[in-house]
mmCIF file of C-alpha atoms in Angstrom:
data_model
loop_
_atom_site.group_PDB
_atom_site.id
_atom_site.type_symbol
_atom_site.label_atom_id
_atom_site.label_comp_id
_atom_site.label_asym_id
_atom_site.label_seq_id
_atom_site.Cartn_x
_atom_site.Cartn_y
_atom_site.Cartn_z
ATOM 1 C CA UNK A 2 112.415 41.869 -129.729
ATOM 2 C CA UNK A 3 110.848 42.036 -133.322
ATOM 3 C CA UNK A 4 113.186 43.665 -135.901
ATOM 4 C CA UNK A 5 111.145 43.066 -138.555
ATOM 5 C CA UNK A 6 108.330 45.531 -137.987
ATOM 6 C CA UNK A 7 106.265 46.403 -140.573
ATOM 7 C CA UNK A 8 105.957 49.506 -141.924
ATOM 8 C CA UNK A 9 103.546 50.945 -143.360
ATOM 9 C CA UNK A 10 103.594 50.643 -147.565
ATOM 10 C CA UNK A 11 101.724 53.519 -148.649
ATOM 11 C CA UNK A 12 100.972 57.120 -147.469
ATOM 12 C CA UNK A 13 98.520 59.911 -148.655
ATOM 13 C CA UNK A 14 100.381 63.072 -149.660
ATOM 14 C CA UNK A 15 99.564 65.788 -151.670
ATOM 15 C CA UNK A 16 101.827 67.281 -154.397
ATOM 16 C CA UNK A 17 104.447 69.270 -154.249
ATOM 17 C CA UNK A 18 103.234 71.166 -157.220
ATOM 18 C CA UNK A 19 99.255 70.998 -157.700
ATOM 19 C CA UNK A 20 98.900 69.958 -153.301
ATOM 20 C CA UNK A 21 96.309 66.816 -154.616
ATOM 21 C CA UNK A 22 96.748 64.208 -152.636
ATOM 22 C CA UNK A 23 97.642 60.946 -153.768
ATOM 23 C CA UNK A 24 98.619 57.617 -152.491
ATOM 24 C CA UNK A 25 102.510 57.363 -152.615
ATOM 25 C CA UNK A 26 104.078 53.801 -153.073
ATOM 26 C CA UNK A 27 107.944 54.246 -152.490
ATOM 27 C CA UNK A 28 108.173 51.074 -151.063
ATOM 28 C CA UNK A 29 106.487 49.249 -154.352
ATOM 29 C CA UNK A 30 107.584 51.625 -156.873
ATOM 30 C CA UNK A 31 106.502 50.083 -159.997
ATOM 31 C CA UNK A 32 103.050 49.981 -158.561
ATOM 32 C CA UNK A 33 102.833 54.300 -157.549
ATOM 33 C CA UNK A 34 101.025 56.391 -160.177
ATOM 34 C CA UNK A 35 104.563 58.273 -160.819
ATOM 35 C CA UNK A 36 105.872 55.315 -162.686
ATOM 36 C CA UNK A 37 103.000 55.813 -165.567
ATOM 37 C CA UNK A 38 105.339 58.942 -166.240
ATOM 38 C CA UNK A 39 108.534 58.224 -167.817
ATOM 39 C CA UNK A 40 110.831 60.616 -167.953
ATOM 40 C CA UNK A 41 114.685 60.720 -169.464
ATOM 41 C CA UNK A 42 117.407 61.292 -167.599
ATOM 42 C CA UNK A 43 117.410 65.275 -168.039
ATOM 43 C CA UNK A 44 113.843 65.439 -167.726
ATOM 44 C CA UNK A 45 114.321 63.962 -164.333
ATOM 45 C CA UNK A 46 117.582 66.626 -163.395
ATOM 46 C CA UNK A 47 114.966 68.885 -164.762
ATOM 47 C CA UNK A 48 112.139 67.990 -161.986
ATOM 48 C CA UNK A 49 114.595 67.739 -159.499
ATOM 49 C CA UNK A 50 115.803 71.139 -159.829
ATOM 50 C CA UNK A 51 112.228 72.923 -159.460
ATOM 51 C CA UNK A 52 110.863 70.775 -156.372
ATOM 52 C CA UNK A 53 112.306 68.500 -153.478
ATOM 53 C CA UNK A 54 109.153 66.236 -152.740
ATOM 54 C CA UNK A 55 106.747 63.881 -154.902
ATOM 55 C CA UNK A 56 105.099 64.737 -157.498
ATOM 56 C CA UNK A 57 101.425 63.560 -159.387
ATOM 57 C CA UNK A 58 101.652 61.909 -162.559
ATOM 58 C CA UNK A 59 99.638 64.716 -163.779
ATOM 59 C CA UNK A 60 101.970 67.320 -163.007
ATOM 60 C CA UNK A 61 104.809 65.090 -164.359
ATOM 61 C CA UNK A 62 103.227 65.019 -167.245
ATOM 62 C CA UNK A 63 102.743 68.913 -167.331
ATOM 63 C CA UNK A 64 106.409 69.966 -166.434
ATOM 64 C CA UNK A 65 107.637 66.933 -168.398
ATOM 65 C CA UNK A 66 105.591 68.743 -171.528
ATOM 66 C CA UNK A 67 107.111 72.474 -170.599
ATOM 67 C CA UNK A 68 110.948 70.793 -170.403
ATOM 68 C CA UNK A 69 109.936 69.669 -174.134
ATOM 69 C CA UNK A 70 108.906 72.805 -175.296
ATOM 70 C CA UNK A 71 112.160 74.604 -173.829
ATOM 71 C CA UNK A 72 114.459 72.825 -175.497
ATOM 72 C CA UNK A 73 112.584 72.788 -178.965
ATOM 73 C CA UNK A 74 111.594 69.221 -178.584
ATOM 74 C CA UNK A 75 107.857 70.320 -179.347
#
């Protein structure tokens, strides 16, 4: 029996937020197009507390911009 099946690394889904599809790398992190997007730690609570699933780098961007302007930051 072989334990060590592969799976696969990458998946098309679409955005929570915007519904584009990208390709999501969860299993190479570094490499998905979220990781262009860096966010602090409250701009991450932030994002968590509006949607569950994965999100474009766009729309990071975007709701990364709006937490900003909320607290005054911009």
């Amino acid at each position: 029996m072989n334990s060590n099946k592969e799976m696969p690394k990458h998946e098309i889904i679409r955005c929570e937020r915007c519904e584009t599809p990208f390709e999501c790398k969860a299993n190479s992190f570094t490499k998905c197009q979220c990781s262009t997007v860096q966010l602090t730690l409250n701009e991450v609570q932030y994002v968590s507390e509006l949607y569950d699933g994965c999100l474009c780098a766009n729309c990071l961007l975007i709701i990364q911009q709006e937490y900003r302007e909320s607290i005054g930051l911009i």
